[in-house]
Amino acid sequence: MASDAQQACFEAGIKFGALYHQFAGTPVSPASAPSLETAIEESIENQPFCESVTVDILTEKLDTDHGYTELTGEYMEVEVVVAYEGREVVAEMAMADGYPLMELARVE
């Protein structure tokens, strides 16, 4: 049986899996980035035990030679906060060595 902290970490992983695989490939431009950030945040926050989601699409990095590009991890910084049975987990995603790394930042 998983501890409450382990379950909270698992829940954070589920949120990140849904977030990344649901929205990767979405067309995005600097003009549409704010509404896409909100859509991602509100979508993932619907999931059980999710306290908050913060998505920052790095518009200055978007390669928009054709007016838009596809959303990938290299264009996002994300924080997910999960609360489960009195435990709180903060997980983050940012680029590390060319890879969108999702990791636990804090488990309380």
Tab-separated table of N, CA, C and O in Angstrom:
chain	number	residue	atom	x	y	z
A	1	MET	N	0.847	-1.180	0.000
A	1	MET	CA	0.000	0.000	0.000
A	1	MET	C	0.889	1.238	0.000
A	1	MET	O	1.862	1.313	0.741
A	2	ALA	N	0.524	2.204	-0.810
A	2	ALA	CA	1.290	3.440	-0.911
A	2	ALA	C	0.986	4.359	0.269
A	2	ALA	O	-0.142	4.411	0.756
A	3	SER	N	2.000	5.089	0.701
A	3	SER	CA	1.787	6.099	1.742
A	3	SER	C	1.039	7.284	1.118
A	3	SER	O	0.942	7.411	-0.107
A	4	ASP	N	0.533	8.172	1.972
A	4	ASP	CA	-0.164	9.355	1.461
A	4	ASP	C	0.774	10.221	0.616
A	4	ASP	O	0.369	10.745	-0.420
A	5	ALA	N	2.021	10.365	1.036
A	5	ALA	CA	2.991	11.145	0.264
A	5	ALA	C	3.251	10.487	-1.101
A	5	ALA	O	3.325	11.179	-2.122
A	6	GLN	N	3.386	9.165	-1.116
A	6	GLN	CA	3.595	8.464	-2.384
A	6	GLN	C	2.385	8.620	-3.298
A	6	GLN	O	2.537	8.826	-4.505
A	7	GLN	N	1.198	8.528	-2.732
A	7	GLN	CA	-0.015	8.688	-3.540
A	7	GLN	C	-0.102	10.101	-4.109
A	7	GLN	O	-0.485	10.293	-5.257
A	8	ALA	N	0.268	11.096	-3.307
A	8	ALA	CA	0.264	12.482	-3.780
A	8	ALA	C	1.254	12.654	-4.934
A	8	ALA	O	0.954	13.334	-5.924
A	9	CYS	N	2.418	12.024	-4.833
A	9	CYS	CA	3.410	12.079	-5.915
A	9	CYS	C	2.873	11.407	-7.171
A	9	CYS	O	3.044	11.914	-8.295
A	10	PHE	N	2.219	10.278	-6.998
A	10	PHE	CA	1.603	9.577	-8.122
A	10	PHE	C	0.578	10.472	-8.806
A	10	PHE	O	0.550	10.584	-10.035
A	11	GLU	N	-0.264	11.124	-8.009
A	11	GLU	CA	-1.276	12.019	-8.566
A	11	GLU	C	-0.638	13.153	-9.365
A	11	GLU	O	-1.137	13.545	-10.416
A	12	ALA	N	0.472	13.698	-8.879
A	12	ALA	CA	1.177	14.752	-9.621
A	12	ALA	C	1.658	14.219	-10.971
A	12	ALA	O	1.556	14.905	-11.993
A	13	GLY	N	2.156	12.998	-10.982
A	13	GLY	CA	2.593	12.388	-12.241
A	13	GLY	C	1.455	12.218	-13.225
A	13	GLY	O	1.614	12.458	-14.428
A	14	ILE	N	0.303	11.814	-12.722
A	14	ILE	CA	-0.879	11.666	-13.575
A	14	ILE	C	-1.249	13.013	-14.195
A	14	ILE	O	-1.558	13.106	-15.388
A	15	LYS	N	-1.212	14.067	-13.396
A	15	LYS	CA	-1.560	15.400	-13.900
A	15	LYS	C	-0.602	15.821	-15.007
A	15	LYS	O	-1.013	16.338	-16.041
A	16	PHE	N	0.700	15.590	-14.790
A	16	PHE	CA	1.676	15.973	-15.804
A	16	PHE	C	1.538	15.146	-17.076
A	16	PHE	O	1.666	15.667	-18.175
A	17	GLY	N	1.272	13.859	-16.929
A	17	GLY	CA	1.079	13.021	-18.115
A	17	GLY	C	-0.098	13.508	-18.936
A	17	GLY	O	-0.013	13.628	-20.166
A	18	ALA	N	-1.187	13.815	-18.279
A	18	ALA	CA	-2.365	14.323	-18.985
A	18	ALA	C	-2.069	15.667	-19.630
A	18	ALA	O	-2.384	15.891	-20.801
A	19	LEU	N	-1.440	16.548	-18.882
A	19	LEU	CA	-1.144	17.884	-19.383
A	19	LEU	C	-0.279	17.825	-20.631
A	19	LEU	O	-0.622	18.379	-21.675
A	20	TYR	N	0.813	17.126	-20.530
A	20	TYR	CA	1.763	17.129	-21.652
A	20	TYR	C	1.183	16.438	-22.876
A	20	TYR	O	1.223	16.963	-23.985
A	21	HIS	N	0.623	15.282	-22.684
A	21	HIS	CA	0.184	14.502	-23.847
A	21	HIS	C	-1.141	14.985	-24.418
A	21	HIS	O	-1.446	14.699	-25.572
A	22	GLN	N	-1.904	15.709	-23.644
A	22	GLN	CA	-3.135	16.288	-24.179
A	22	GLN	C	-2.837	17.532	-25.010
A	22	GLN	O	-3.489	17.769	-26.017
A	23	PHE	N	-1.858	18.336	-24.603
A	23	PHE	CA	-1.658	19.630	-25.234
A	23	PHE	C	-0.430	19.729	-26.137
A	23	PHE	O	-0.335	20.671	-26.920
A	24	ALA	N	0.505	18.802	-26.050
A	24	ALA	CA	1.653	18.837	-26.966
A	24	ALA	C	1.126	18.731	-28.390
A	24	ALA	O	0.258	17.919	-28.695
A	25	GLY	N	1.624	19.587	-29.252
A	25	GLY	CA	1.195	19.599	-30.642
A	25	GLY	C	0.115	20.621	-30.938
A	25	GLY	O	-0.230	20.853	-32.091
A	26	THR	N	-0.424	21.252	-29.894
A	26	THR	CA	-1.447	22.279	-30.093
A	26	THR	C	-0.828	23.477	-30.813
A	26	THR	O	0.237	23.945	-30.426
A	27	PRO	N	-1.478	23.993	-31.843
A	27	PRO	CA	-0.961	25.206	-32.493
A	27	PRO	C	-0.960	26.373	-31.497
A	27	PRO	O	-1.936	26.572	-30.762
A	28	VAL	N	0.137	27.127	-31.483
A	28	VAL	CA	0.259	28.257	-30.561
A	28	VAL	C	1.031	29.385	-31.232
A	28	VAL	O	1.951	29.151	-32.020
A	29	SER	N	0.639	30.595	-30.923
A	29	SER	CA	1.334	31.797	-31.374
A	29	SER	C	1.463	32.720	-30.164
A	29	SER	O	0.794	32.498	-29.144
A	30	PRO	N	2.279	33.755	-30.258
A	30	PRO	CA	2.345	34.691	-29.131
A	30	PRO	C	0.977	35.269	-28.773
A	30	PRO	O	0.673	35.455	-27.598
A	31	ALA	N	0.125	35.501	-29.748
A	31	ALA	CA	-1.198	36.067	-29.479
A	31	ALA	C	-2.125	35.069	-28.782
A	31	ALA	O	-2.951	35.459	-27.957
A	32	SER	N	-2.003	33.791	-29.113
A	32	SER	CA	-2.909	32.792	-28.526
A	32	SER	C	-2.362	32.172	-27.244
A	32	SER	O	-3.091	31.463	-26.537
A	33	ALA	N	-1.112	32.429	-26.911
A	33	ALA	CA	-0.486	31.803	-25.742
A	33	ALA	C	-1.243	32.053	-24.440
A	33	ALA	O	-1.466	31.106	-23.675
A	34	PRO	N	-1.665	33.280	-24.137
A	34	PRO	CA	-2.373	33.486	-22.856
A	34	PRO	C	-3.652	32.659	-22.730
A	34	PRO	O	-3.920	32.089	-21.669
A	35	SER	N	-4.435	32.571	-23.784
A	35	SER	CA	-5.671	31.793	-23.684
A	35	SER	C	-5.376	30.306	-23.604
A	35	SER	O	-6.085	29.562	-22.919
A	36	LEU	N	-4.306	29.852	-24.259
A	36	LEU	CA	-3.922	28.442	-24.173
A	36	LEU	C	-3.412	28.114	-22.770
A	36	LEU	O	-3.742	27.056	-22.218
A	37	GLU	N	-2.636	29.011	-22.170
A	37	GLU	CA	-2.188	28.806	-20.786
A	37	GLU	C	-3.392	28.597	-19.870
A	37	GLU	O	-3.419	27.658	-19.062
A	38	THR	N	-4.390	29.471	-20.002
A	38	THR	CA	-5.594	29.375	-19.177
A	38	THR	C	-6.342	28.074	-19.427
A	38	THR	O	-6.791	27.414	-18.479
A	39	ALA	N	-6.475	27.694	-20.688
A	39	ALA	CA	-7.180	26.453	-21.021
A	39	ALA	C	-6.486	25.240	-20.409
A	39	ALA	O	-7.143	24.348	-19.859
A	40	ILE	N	-5.159	25.200	-20.486
A	40	ILE	CA	-4.405	24.081	-19.912
A	40	ILE	C	-4.595	24.056	-18.395
A	40	ILE	O	-4.893	23.010	-17.811
A	41	GLU	N	-4.406	25.211	-17.762
A	41	GLU	CA	-4.538	25.281	-16.306
A	41	GLU	C	-5.921	24.818	-15.851
A	41	GLU	O	-6.038	23.965	-14.959
A	42	GLU	N	-6.961	25.370	-16.464
A	42	GLU	CA	-8.325	25.043	-16.030
A	42	GLU	C	-8.681	23.589	-16.326
A	42	GLU	O	-9.410	22.966	-15.557
A	43	SER	N	-8.160	23.049	-17.405
A	43	SER	CA	-8.431	21.652	-17.741
A	43	SER	C	-7.824	20.710	-16.710
A	43	SER	O	-8.504	19.824	-16.186
A	44	ILE	N	-6.563	20.896	-16.397
A	44	ILE	CA	-5.876	19.991	-15.479
A	44	ILE	C	-6.375	20.185	-14.047
A	44	ILE	O	-6.462	19.231	-13.278
A	45	GLU	N	-6.735	21.417	-13.682
A	45	GLU	CA	-7.250	21.672	-12.330
A	45	GLU	C	-8.562	20.948	-12.060
A	45	GLU	O	-8.946	20.789	-10.901
A	46	ASN	N	-9.249	20.493	-13.092
A	46	ASN	CA	-10.481	19.714	-12.912
A	46	ASN	C	-10.220	18.344	-12.312
A	46	ASN	O	-11.136	17.722	-11.777
A	47	GLN	N	-9.010	17.850	-12.415
A	47	GLN	CA	-8.702	16.496	-11.972
A	47	GLN	C	-8.674	16.406	-10.449
A	47	GLN	O	-8.352	17.377	-9.759
A	48	PRO	N	-9.010	15.226	-9.912
A	48	PRO	CA	-9.027	15.046	-8.454
A	48	PRO	C	-7.689	15.391	-7.803
A	48	PRO	O	-6.627	15.116	-8.371
A	49	PHE	N	-7.771	16.013	-6.649
A	49	PHE	CA	-6.639	16.339	-5.782
A	49	PHE	C	-5.740	17.457	-6.338
A	49	PHE	O	-4.743	17.798	-5.719
A	50	CYS	N	-6.079	18.017	-7.481
A	50	CYS	CA	-5.260	19.079	-8.064
A	50	CYS	C	-5.649	20.408	-7.438
A	50	CYS	O	-6.792	20.840	-7.542
A	51	GLU	N	-4.710	21.044	-6.766
A	51	GLU	CA	-4.951	22.331	-6.120
A	51	GLU	C	-4.749	23.490	-7.087
A	51	GLU	O	-5.523	24.435	-7.094
A	52	SER	N	-3.677	23.430	-7.877
A	52	SER	CA	-3.419	24.514	-8.823
A	52	SER	C	-2.445	24.051	-9.901
A	52	SER	O	-1.668	23.118	-9.707
A	53	VAL	N	-2.544	24.739	-11.026
A	53	VAL	CA	-1.638	24.519	-12.150
A	53	VAL	C	-1.257	25.891	-12.679
A	53	VAL	O	-2.123	26.746	-12.881
A	54	THR	N	0.025	26.099	-12.895
A	54	THR	CA	0.513	27.341	-13.484
A	54	THR	C	1.298	26.987	-14.736
A	54	THR	O	2.253	26.203	-14.666
A	55	VAL	N	0.873	27.533	-15.859
A	55	VAL	CA	1.529	27.284	-17.137
A	55	VAL	C	2.053	28.610	-17.668
A	55	VAL	O	1.312	29.587	-17.742
A	56	ASP	N	3.318	28.631	-18.018
A	56	ASP	CA	3.932	29.801	-18.644
A	56	ASP	C	4.458	29.365	-20.004
A	56	ASP	O	5.414	28.583	-20.075
A	57	ILE	N	3.791	29.809	-21.058
A	57	ILE	CA	4.285	29.546	-22.411
A	57	ILE	C	5.300	30.627	-22.732
A	57	ILE	O	5.001	31.819	-22.665
A	58	LEU	N	6.498	30.208	-23.043
A	58	LEU	CA	7.620	31.114	-23.253
A	58	LEU	C	7.539	31.706	-24.656
A	58	LEU	O	8.196	31.254	-25.590
A	59	THR	N	6.721	32.750	-24.797
A	59	THR	CA	6.430	33.304	-26.119
A	59	THR	C	7.668	33.826	-26.833
A	59	THR	O	7.733	33.786	-28.052
A	60	GLU	N	8.654	34.263	-26.061
A	60	GLU	CA	9.877	34.781	-26.690
A	60	GLU	C	10.678	33.678	-27.385
A	60	GLU	O	11.515	33.958	-28.235
A	61	LYS	N	10.395	32.426	-27.046
A	61	LYS	CA	11.093	31.299	-27.655
A	61	LYS	C	10.321	30.662	-28.807
A	61	LYS	O	10.863	29.823	-29.521
A	62	LEU	N	9.052	31.031	-28.986
A	62	LEU	CA	8.238	30.406	-30.034
A	62	LEU	C	8.831	30.685	-31.410
A	62	LEU	O	9.131	31.826	-31.743
A	63	ASP	N	8.979	29.648	-32.195
A	63	ASP	CA	9.449	29.757	-33.575
A	63	ASP	C	8.211	29.892	-34.456
A	63	ASP	O	7.573	28.901	-34.795
A	64	THR	N	7.870	31.143	-34.789
A	64	THR	CA	6.614	31.383	-35.491
A	64	THR	C	6.848	31.904	-36.900
A	64	THR	O	6.178	32.840	-37.358
A	65	ASP	N	7.765	31.293	-37.622
A	65	ASP	CA	8.035	31.719	-39.004
A	65	ASP	C	6.775	31.660	-39.871
A	65	ASP	O	6.645	32.399	-40.837
A	66	HIS	N	5.855	30.787	-39.534
A	66	HIS	CA	4.619	30.639	-40.309
A	66	HIS	C	3.409	31.204	-39.553
A	66	HIS	O	2.280	30.867	-39.869
A	67	GLY	N	3.663	32.023	-38.535
A	67	GLY	CA	2.591	32.633	-37.759
A	67	GLY	C	2.232	31.867	-36.499
A	67	GLY	O	1.582	32.392	-35.615
A	68	TYR	N	2.641	30.612	-36.423
A	68	TYR	CA	2.379	29.788	-35.245
A	68	TYR	C	3.380	28.641	-35.248
A	68	TYR	O	4.126	28.438	-36.200
A	69	THR	N	3.379	27.888	-34.171
A	69	THR	CA	4.178	26.669	-34.086
A	69	THR	C	3.394	25.665	-33.244
A	69	THR	O	2.325	25.976	-32.734
A	70	GLU	N	3.938	24.469	-33.096
A	70	GLU	CA	3.308	23.462	-32.247
A	70	GLU	C	3.873	23.562	-30.843
A	70	GLU	O	5.078	23.692	-30.660
A	71	LEU	N	2.999	23.481	-29.856
A	71	LEU	CA	3.424	23.540	-28.463
A	71	LEU	C	4.199	22.276	-28.098
A	71	LEU	O	3.744	21.163	-28.356
A	72	THR	N	5.373	22.458	-27.540
A	72	THR	CA	6.192	21.362	-27.019
A	72	THR	C	6.757	21.789	-25.674
A	72	THR	O	6.633	22.948	-25.271
A	73	GLY	N	7.408	20.870	-25.002
A	73	GLY	CA	7.984	21.151	-23.697
A	73	GLY	C	8.993	22.274	-23.697
A	73	GLY	O	9.142	22.967	-22.678
A	74	GLU	N	9.670	22.474	-24.795
A	74	GLU	CA	10.678	23.534	-24.829
A	74	GLU	C	10.071	24.925	-24.725
A	74	GLU	O	10.773	25.890	-24.430
A	75	TYR	N	8.774	25.037	-24.936
A	75	TYR	CA	8.098	26.327	-24.882
A	75	TYR	C	7.292	26.530	-23.609
A	75	TYR	O	6.546	27.497	-23.505
A	76	MET	N	7.398	25.620	-22.648
A	76	MET	CA	6.566	25.712	-21.440
A	76	MET	C	7.380	25.565	-20.164
A	76	MET	O	8.319	24.791	-20.114
A	77	GLU	N	6.948	26.291	-19.148
A	77	GLU	CA	7.338	26.037	-17.774
A	77	GLU	C	6.037	25.828	-17.016
A	77	GLU	O	5.091	26.599	-17.184
A	78	VAL	N	5.988	24.765	-16.227
A	78	VAL	CA	4.729	24.371	-15.584
A	78	VAL	C	4.985	24.022	-14.123
A	78	VAL	O	6.005	23.422	-13.796
A	79	GLU	N	4.021	24.394	-13.284
A	79	GLU	CA	4.017	23.964	-11.882
A	79	GLU	C	2.646	23.368	-11.584
A	79	GLU	O	1.618	23.953	-11.934
A	80	VAL	N	2.638	22.200	-10.945
A	80	VAL	CA	1.410	21.522	-10.534
A	80	VAL	C	1.474	21.313	-9.023
A	80	VAL	O	2.488	20.831	-8.509
A	81	VAL	N	0.393	21.674	-8.336
A	81	VAL	CA	0.299	21.467	-6.895
A	81	VAL	C	-0.847	20.490	-6.642
A	81	VAL	O	-1.968	20.703	-7.102
A	82	VAL	N	-0.522	19.415	-5.924
A	82	VAL	CA	-1.483	18.367	-5.596
A	82	VAL	C	-1.580	18.265	-4.074
A	82	VAL	O	-0.558	18.322	-3.385
A	83	ALA	N	-2.791	18.122	-3.576
A	83	ALA	CA	-3.008	17.888	-2.144
A	83	ALA	C	-3.756	16.577	-1.992
A	83	ALA	O	-4.779	16.354	-2.642
A	84	TYR	N	-3.212	15.704	-1.138
A	84	TYR	CA	-3.830	14.394	-0.922
A	84	TYR	C	-3.684	14.026	0.549
A	84	TYR	O	-2.560	13.907	1.051
A	85	GLU	N	-4.805	13.867	1.227
A	85	GLU	CA	-4.820	13.419	2.628
A	85	GLU	C	-3.813	14.170	3.504
A	85	GLU	O	-3.032	13.570	4.240
A	86	GLY	N	-3.810	15.501	3.390
A	86	GLY	CA	-2.942	16.317	4.226
A	86	GLY	C	-1.514	16.464	3.717
A	86	GLY	O	-0.716	17.150	4.347
A	87	ARG	N	-1.194	15.815	2.624
A	87	ARG	CA	0.149	15.949	2.031
A	87	ARG	C	0.049	16.849	0.810
A	87	ARG	O	-0.937	16.806	0.078
A	88	GLU	N	1.078	17.664	0.588
A	88	GLU	CA	1.109	18.533	-0.582
A	88	GLU	C	2.365	18.250	-1.385
A	88	GLU	O	3.456	18.113	-0.822
A	89	VAL	N	2.185	18.163	-2.685
A	89	VAL	CA	3.284	17.921	-3.606
A	89	VAL	C	3.306	19.055	-4.627
A	89	VAL	O	2.259	19.421	-5.171
A	90	VAL	N	4.490	19.596	-4.853
A	90	VAL	CA	4.697	20.576	-5.913
A	90	VAL	C	5.625	19.922	-6.929
A	90	VAL	O	6.718	19.469	-6.580
A	91	ALA	N	5.155	19.850	-8.162
A	91	ALA	CA	5.954	19.282	-9.244
A	91	ALA	C	6.130	20.351	-10.316
A	91	ALA	O	5.241	21.184	-10.522
A	92	GLU	N	7.271	20.302	-10.986
A	92	GLU	CA	7.584	21.322	-11.989
A	92	GLU	C	8.097	20.675	-13.264
A	92	GLU	O	8.650	19.575	-13.232
A	93	MET	N	7.928	21.403	-14.356
A	93	MET	CA	8.491	20.976	-15.630
A	93	MET	C	9.240	22.147	-16.232
A	93	MET	O	8.719	23.268	-16.294
A	94	ALA	N	10.468	21.871	-16.654
A	94	ALA	CA	11.278	22.851	-17.359
A	94	ALA	C	12.297	22.069	-18.185
A	94	ALA	O	12.527	20.879	-17.954
A	95	MET	N	12.889	22.732	-19.134
A	95	MET	CA	13.877	22.075	-19.983
A	95	MET	C	15.161	21.809	-19.199
A	95	MET	O	15.626	22.650	-18.435
A	96	ALA	N	15.710	20.618	-19.384
A	96	ALA	CA	16.989	20.231	-18.785
A	96	ALA	C	17.737	19.400	-19.816
A	96	ALA	O	17.250	18.339	-20.218
A	97	ASP	N	18.847	19.901	-20.261
A	97	ASP	CA	19.664	19.205	-21.268
A	97	ASP	C	18.853	18.835	-22.505
A	97	ASP	O	18.946	17.722	-23.033
A	98	GLY	N	18.005	19.765	-22.966
A	98	GLY	CA	17.232	19.555	-24.171
A	98	GLY	C	16.003	18.682	-24.011
A	98	GLY	O	15.389	18.275	-25.003
A	99	TYR	N	15.613	18.381	-22.778
A	99	TYR	CA	14.488	17.489	-22.515
A	99	TYR	C	13.516	18.169	-21.559
A	99	TYR	O	13.942	18.769	-20.566
A	100	PRO	N	12.194	18.076	-21.797
A	100	PRO	CA	11.232	18.665	-20.851
A	100	PRO	C	11.109	17.785	-19.605
A	100	PRO	O	10.334	16.840	-19.567
A	101	LEU	N	11.901	18.099	-18.600
A	101	LEU	CA	11.992	17.292	-17.390
A	101	LEU	C	10.893	17.662	-16.406
A	101	LEU	O	10.706	18.826	-16.059
A	102	MET	N	10.156	16.653	-15.965
A	102	MET	CA	9.124	16.822	-14.951
A	102	MET	C	9.672	16.216	-13.668
A	102	MET	O	10.109	15.062	-13.671
A	103	GLU	N	9.691	17.004	-12.595
A	103	GLU	CA	10.282	16.508	-11.361
A	103	GLU	C	9.563	17.055	-10.139
A	103	GLU	O	8.881	18.071	-10.214
A	104	LEU	N	9.725	16.337	-9.040
A	104	LEU	CA	9.170	16.799	-7.766
A	104	LEU	C	10.035	17.928	-7.233
A	104	LEU	O	11.255	17.779	-7.127
A	105	ALA	N	9.409	19.033	-6.897
A	105	ALA	CA	10.129	20.159	-6.320
A	105	ALA	C	10.030	20.144	-4.800
A	105	ALA	O	10.954	20.540	-4.097
A	106	ARG	N	8.865	19.651	-4.307
A	106	ARG	CA	8.645	19.652	-2.861
A	106	ARG	C	7.574	18.630	-2.508
A	106	ARG	O	6.569	18.510	-3.202
A	107	VAL	N	7.793	17.920	-1.427
A	107	VAL	CA	6.799	16.999	-0.879
A	107	VAL	C	6.681	17.321	0.603
A	107	VAL	O	7.660	17.256	1.341
A	108	GLU	N	5.488	17.710	1.032
A	108	GLU	CA	5.274	18.095	2.438
A	108	GLU	C	4.189	17.250	3.060
A	108	GLU	O	3.253	16.863	2.445
